[in-house]
CSV table of C-alpha atoms and ligand atoms in Angstrom, one decimal:
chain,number,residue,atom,x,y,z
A,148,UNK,CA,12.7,20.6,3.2
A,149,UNK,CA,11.1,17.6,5.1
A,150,UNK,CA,13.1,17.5,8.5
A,151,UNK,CA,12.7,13.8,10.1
A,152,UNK,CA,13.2,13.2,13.4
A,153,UNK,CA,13.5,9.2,13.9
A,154,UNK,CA,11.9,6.4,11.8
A,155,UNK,CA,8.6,4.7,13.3
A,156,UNK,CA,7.7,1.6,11.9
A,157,UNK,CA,7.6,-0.8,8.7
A,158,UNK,CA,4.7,-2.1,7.1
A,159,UNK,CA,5.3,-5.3,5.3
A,160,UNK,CA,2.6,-7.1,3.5
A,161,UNK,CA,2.8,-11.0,3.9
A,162,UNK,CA,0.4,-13.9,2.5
A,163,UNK,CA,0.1,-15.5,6.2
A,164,UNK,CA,-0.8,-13.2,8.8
A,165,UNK,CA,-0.9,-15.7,11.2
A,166,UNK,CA,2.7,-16.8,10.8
A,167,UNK,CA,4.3,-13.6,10.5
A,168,UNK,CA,2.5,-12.5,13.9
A,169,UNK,CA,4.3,-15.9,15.2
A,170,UNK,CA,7.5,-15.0,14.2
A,171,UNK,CA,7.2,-10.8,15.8
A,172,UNK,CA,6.1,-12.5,19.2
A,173,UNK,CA,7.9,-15.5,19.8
A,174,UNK,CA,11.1,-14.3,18.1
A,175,UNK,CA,11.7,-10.8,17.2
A,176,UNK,CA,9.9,-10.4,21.0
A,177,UNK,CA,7.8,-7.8,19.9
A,178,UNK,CA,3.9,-7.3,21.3
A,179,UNK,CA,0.9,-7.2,19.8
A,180,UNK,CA,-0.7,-4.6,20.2
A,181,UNK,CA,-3.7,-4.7,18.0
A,182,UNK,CA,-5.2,-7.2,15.4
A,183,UNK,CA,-7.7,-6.9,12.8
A,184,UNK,CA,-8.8,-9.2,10.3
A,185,UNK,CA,-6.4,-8.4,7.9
A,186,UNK,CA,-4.0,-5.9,10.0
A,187,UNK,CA,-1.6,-6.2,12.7
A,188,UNK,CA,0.5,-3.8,14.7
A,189,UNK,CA,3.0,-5.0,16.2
A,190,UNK,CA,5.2,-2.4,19.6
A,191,UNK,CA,8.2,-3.2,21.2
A,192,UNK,CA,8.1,-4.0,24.9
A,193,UNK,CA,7.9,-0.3,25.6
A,194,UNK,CA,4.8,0.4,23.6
A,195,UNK,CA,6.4,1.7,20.5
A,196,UNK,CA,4.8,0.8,17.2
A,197,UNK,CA,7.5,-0.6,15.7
A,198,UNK,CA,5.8,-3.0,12.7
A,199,UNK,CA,2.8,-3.2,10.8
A,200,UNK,CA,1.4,-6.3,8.7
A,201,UNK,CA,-0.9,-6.7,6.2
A,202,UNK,CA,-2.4,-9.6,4.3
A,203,UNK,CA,-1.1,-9.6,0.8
A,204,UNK,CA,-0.1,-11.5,-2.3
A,205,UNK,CA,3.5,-11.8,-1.4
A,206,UNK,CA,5.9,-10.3,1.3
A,207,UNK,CA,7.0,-7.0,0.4
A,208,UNK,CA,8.1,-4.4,2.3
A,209,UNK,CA,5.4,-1.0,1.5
A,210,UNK,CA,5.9,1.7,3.8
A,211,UNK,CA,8.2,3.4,6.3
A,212,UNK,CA,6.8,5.7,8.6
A,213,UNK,CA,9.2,8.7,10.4
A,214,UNK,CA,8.6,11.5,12.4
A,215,UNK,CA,8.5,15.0,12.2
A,216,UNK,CA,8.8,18.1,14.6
A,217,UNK,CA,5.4,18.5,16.3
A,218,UNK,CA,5.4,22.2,14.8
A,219,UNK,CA,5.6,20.4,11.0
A,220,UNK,CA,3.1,22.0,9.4
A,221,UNK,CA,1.6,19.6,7.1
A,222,UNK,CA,0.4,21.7,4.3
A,223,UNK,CA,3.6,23.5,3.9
A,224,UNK,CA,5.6,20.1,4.0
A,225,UNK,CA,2.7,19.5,0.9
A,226,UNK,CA,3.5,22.5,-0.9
A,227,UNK,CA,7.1,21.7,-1.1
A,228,UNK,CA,6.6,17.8,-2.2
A,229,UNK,CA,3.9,19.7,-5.0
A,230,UNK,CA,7.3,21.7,-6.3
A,231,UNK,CA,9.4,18.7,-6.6
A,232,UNK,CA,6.5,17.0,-8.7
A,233,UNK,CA,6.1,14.5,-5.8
A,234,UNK,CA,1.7,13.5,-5.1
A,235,UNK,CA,1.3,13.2,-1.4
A,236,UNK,CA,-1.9,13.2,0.4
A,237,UNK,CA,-2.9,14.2,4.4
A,238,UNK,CA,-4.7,10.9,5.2
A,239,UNK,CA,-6.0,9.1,8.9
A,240,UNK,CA,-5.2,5.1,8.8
A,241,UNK,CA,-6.5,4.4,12.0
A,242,UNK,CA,-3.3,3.2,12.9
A,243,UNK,CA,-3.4,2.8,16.6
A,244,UNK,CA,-2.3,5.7,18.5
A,245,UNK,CA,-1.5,7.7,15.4
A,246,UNK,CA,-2.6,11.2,14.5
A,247,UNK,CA,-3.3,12.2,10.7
A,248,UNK,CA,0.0,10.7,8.4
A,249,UNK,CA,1.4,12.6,5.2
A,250,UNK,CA,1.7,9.7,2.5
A,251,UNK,CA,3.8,10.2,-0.5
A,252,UNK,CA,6.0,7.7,-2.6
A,253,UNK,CA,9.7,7.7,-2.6
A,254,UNK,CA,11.6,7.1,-6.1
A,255,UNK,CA,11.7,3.1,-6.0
A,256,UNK,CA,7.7,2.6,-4.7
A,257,UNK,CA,7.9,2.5,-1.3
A,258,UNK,CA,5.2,4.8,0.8
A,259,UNK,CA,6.6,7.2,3.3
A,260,UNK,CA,4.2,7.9,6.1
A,261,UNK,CA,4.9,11.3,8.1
A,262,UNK,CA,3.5,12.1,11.4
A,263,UNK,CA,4.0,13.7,14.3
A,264,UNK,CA,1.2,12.7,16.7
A,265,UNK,CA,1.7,9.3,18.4
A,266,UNK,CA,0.8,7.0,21.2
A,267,UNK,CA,1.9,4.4,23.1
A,268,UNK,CA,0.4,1.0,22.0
A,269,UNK,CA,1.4,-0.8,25.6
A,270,UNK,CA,3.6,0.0,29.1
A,271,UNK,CA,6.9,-2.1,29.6
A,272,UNK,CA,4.8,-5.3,29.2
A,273,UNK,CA,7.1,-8.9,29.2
A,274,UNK,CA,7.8,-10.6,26.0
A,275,UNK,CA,9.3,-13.3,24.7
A,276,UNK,CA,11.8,-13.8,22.3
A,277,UNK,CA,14.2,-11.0,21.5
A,278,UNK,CA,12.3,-8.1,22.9
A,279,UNK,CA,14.4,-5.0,20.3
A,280,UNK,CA,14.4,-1.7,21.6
A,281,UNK,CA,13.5,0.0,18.9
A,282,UNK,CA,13.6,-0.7,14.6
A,283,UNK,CA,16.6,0.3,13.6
A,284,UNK,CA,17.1,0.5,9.9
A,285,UNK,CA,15.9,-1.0,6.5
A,286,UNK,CA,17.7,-1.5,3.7
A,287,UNK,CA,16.7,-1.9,0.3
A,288,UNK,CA,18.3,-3.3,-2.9
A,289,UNK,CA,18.2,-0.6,-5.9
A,290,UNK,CA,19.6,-0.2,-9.2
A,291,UNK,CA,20.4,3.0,-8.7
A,292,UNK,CA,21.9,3.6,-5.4
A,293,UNK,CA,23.1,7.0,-6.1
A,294,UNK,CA,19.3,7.8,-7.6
A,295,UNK,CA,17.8,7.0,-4.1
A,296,UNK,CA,20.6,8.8,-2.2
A,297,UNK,CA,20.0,11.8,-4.2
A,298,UNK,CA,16.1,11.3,-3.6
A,299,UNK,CA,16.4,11.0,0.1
A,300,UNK,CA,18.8,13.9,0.8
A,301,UNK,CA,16.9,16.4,-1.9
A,302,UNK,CA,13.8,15.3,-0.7
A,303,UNK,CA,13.8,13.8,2.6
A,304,UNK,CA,16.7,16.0,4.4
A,305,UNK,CA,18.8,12.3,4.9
A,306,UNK,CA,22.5,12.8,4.9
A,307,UNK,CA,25.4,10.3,3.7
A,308,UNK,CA,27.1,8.6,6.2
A,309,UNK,CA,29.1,6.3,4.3
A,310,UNK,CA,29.8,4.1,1.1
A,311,UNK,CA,31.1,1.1,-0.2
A,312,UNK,CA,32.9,1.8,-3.7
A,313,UNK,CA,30.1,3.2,-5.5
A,314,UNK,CA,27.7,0.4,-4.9
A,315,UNK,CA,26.3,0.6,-1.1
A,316,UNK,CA,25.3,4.0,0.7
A,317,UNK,CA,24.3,4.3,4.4
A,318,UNK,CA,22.1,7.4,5.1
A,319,UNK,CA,20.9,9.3,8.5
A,320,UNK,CA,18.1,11.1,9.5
A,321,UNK,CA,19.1,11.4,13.4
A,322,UNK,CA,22.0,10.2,15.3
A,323,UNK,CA,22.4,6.6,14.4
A,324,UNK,CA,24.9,6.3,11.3
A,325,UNK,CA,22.5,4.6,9.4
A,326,UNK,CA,18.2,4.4,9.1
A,327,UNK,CA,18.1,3.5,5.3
A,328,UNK,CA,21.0,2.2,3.2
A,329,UNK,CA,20.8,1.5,-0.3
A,330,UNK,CA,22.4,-1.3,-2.3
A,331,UNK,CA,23.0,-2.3,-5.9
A,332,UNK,CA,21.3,-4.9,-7.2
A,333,UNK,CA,18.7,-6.2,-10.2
A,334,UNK,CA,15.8,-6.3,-8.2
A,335,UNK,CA,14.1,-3.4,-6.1
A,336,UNK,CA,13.8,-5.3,-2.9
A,337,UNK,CA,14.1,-5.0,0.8
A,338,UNK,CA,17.5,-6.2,1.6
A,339,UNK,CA,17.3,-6.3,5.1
A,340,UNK,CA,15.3,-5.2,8.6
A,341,UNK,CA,17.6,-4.1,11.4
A,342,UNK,CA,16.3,-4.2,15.1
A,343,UNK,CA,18.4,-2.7,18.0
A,344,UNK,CA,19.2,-4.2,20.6
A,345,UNK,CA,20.7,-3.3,24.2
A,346,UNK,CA,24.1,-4.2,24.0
A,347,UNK,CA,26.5,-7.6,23.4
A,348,UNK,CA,25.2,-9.4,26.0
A,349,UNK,CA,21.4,-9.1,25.0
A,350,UNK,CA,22.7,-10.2,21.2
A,351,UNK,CA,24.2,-13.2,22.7
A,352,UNK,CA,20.8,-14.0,24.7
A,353,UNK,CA,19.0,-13.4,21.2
A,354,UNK,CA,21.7,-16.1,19.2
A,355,UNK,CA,20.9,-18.4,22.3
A,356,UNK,CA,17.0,-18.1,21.3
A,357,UNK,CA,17.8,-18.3,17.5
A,358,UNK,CA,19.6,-21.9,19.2
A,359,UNK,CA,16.6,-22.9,20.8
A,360,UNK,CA,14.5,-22.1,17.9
A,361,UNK,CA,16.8,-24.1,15.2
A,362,UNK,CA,16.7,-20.8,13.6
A,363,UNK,CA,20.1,-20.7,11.5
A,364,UNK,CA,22.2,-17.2,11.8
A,365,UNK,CA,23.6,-16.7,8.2
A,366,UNK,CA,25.7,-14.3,9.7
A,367,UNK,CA,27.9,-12.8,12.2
A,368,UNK,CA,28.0,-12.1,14.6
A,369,UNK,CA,30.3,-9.2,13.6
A,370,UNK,CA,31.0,-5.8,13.9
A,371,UNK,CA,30.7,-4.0,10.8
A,372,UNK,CA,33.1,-1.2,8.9
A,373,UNK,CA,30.4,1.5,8.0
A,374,UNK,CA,28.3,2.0,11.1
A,375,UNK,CA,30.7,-0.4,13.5
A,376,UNK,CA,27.3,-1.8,14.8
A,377,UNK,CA,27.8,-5.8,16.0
A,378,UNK,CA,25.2,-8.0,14.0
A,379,UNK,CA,23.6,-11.2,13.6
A,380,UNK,CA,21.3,-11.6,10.4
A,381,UNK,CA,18.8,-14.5,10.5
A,382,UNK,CA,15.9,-14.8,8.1
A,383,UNK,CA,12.2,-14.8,9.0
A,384,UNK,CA,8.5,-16.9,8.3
A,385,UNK,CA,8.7,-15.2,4.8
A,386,UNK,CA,12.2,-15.2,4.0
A,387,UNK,CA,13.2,-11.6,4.5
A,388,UNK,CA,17.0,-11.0,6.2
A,389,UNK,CA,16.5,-9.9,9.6
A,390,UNK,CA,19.6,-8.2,11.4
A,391,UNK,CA,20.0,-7.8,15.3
A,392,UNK,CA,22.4,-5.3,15.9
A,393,UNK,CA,23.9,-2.9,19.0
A,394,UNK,CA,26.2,-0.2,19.1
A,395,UNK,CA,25.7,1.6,15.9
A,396,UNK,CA,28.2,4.3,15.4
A,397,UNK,CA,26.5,8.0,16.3
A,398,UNK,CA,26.9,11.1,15.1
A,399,UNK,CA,25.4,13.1,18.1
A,400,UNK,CA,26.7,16.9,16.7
A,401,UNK,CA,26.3,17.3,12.8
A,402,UNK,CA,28.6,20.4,12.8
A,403,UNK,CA,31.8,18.5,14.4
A,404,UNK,CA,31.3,15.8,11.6
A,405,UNK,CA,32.5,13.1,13.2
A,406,UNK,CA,31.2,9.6,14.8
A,407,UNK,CA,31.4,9.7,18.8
A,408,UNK,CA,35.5,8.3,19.0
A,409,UNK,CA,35.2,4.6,20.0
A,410,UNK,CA,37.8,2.3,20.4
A,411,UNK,CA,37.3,-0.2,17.6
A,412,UNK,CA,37.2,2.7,15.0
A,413,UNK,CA,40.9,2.9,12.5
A,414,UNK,CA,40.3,6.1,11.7
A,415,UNK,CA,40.4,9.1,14.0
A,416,UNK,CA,38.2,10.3,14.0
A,417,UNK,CA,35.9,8.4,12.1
A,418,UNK,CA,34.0,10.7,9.2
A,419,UNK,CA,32.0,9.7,6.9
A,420,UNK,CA,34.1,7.9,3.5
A,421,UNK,CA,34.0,5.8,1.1
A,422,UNK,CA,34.7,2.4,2.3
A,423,UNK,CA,37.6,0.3,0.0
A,424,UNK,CA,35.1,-2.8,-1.4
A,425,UNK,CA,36.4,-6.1,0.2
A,426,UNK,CA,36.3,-7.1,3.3
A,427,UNK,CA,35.4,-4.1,5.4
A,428,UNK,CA,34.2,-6.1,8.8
A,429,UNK,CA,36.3,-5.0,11.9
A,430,UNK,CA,36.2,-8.5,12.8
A,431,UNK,CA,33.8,-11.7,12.4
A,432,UNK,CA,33.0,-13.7,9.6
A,433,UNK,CA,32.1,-13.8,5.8
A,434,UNK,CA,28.2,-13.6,4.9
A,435,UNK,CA,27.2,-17.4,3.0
A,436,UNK,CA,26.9,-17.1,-0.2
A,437,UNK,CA,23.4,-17.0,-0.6
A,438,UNK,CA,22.9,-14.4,2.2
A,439,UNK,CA,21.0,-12.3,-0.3
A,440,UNK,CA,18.4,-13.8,-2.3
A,441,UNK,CA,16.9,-11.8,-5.6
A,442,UNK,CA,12.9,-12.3,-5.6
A,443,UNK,CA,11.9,-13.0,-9.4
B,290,FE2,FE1,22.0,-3.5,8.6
């Protein structure tokens, strides 16, 4: 079984490079690190390669990178996808900093890129706009929610943190409640990007940029049910939902079971469940209605 540490970054492909750099360094506040003609990686303000573009047809969301234990022995991790019936291939991108990757495709199309040898891309460098500390999550609309769920804990060694009815799962790979989640919908799609931030105050600063910027936010801020993270959701240069979030629910000991016990949780302690479809916000307001939009 794959074990996986922490995601790494995204690679979206977008039709304007130029743009979609624009919007990573003057709003998401992210650094770039390194550009090619058709390729850019993009680090948070501590170096981390966080987001990777390409120059493509349309803006889709293509890989997800995540980390291993150094002692992951490639080959084996191979063997294992082989049995499953899953092609994967030991291959060396170039991306800056980053040691061989072990490519494969998960059930809905989207490449996941393994690796366990990285590097810095910068050192605490200043940046404007947001300035995240790290990605966060991605979530993805599917038509088969429990499909993907089962894909990702067989496969992948992801564990269920919550749902909504039978329609919306949050899964884990590390301490944070949720690194993917999983949706219903018609169209396989990324739902949404999730960057963290520090804490409430350094949301607030990012809404006062989002201001400045006439940038609308079609949501929140809020603190969620499932995961209890406060968010803001605004959309980006190609349309895609992009969420700011801080304190996301953590489950630092996988044998107790159970969230860290904060104060705004109901229950006590907080598990994972299945969350009652309906309102299931702690506090904050409705999304508008056409928060999500289906690409066809
Ligand atoms: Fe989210």
């Amino acid at each position: 079984m794959i074990k996986l540490k922490r995601i790494g970054h995204a690679t979206f492909t977008t039709p304007d490079l130029d743009k979609a750099i624009d919007y990573y360094a003057e709003v998401n506040g992210l650094l770039l690190a390194e550009r090619e003609k058709n390729r850019a990686f993009l680090a948070t303000k501590t170096g981390q390669l966080i987001v990777q573009l390409e120059l493509g047809d349309e803006a889709r969301c293509t890989a997800l990178s995540f980390e291993v234990a150094p002692t992951s022995d490639f080959d084996e991790l191979r063997r294992e996808l082989d049995k499953d019936g899953i092609k994967s291939e030991l291959r060396n991108d170039s991306v800056p900093g980053m040691g061989p990757v072990l490519a494969f495709k998960d059930n809905k199309g989207t490449t996941i890129e393994l690796f366990k040898e990285w590097g810095y891309l910068a050192r605490h460098a200043q940046v404007h706009g947001a300035g995240p500390l790290k990605l966060g999550h991605v979530a993805f609309v599917v038509q088969s929610p429990q499909e993907t769920a089962d894909f990702y804990q067989r496969i992948m060694g992801f564990r269920v943190s919550d749902w909504i009815g039978d329609f919306f799962v949050f899964m884990r790979c590390g301490a944070d409640h949720h690194t993917v989640n999983f949706i219903r919908g018609k169209n396989t799609q990324m739902h949404h990007i999730a960057f963290e931030l520090k804490d409430f105050s350094h949301l607030q600063e990012s809404c006062d940029l989002l201001g400045q910027r006439q940038t609308s936010i079609i949501w929140g801020p809020l603190r969620h049910g499932p995961g209890h993270n406060i968010a803001t959701y605004h959309r980006n240069h190609d349309d895609q939902v992009v969420e700011f979030f801080c304190e996301m629910d953590q489950m630092v000991d996988e044998e107790l079971g159970y969230f860290e016990p904060r104060p705004w949780h109901h229950d006590q302690p907080q598990r994972p469940k299945v969350w009652t479809p309906g309102k299931t916000t702690v506090w904050g307001p409705d999304p508008l209605p056409d928060f999500h939009r289906d690409r066809d």
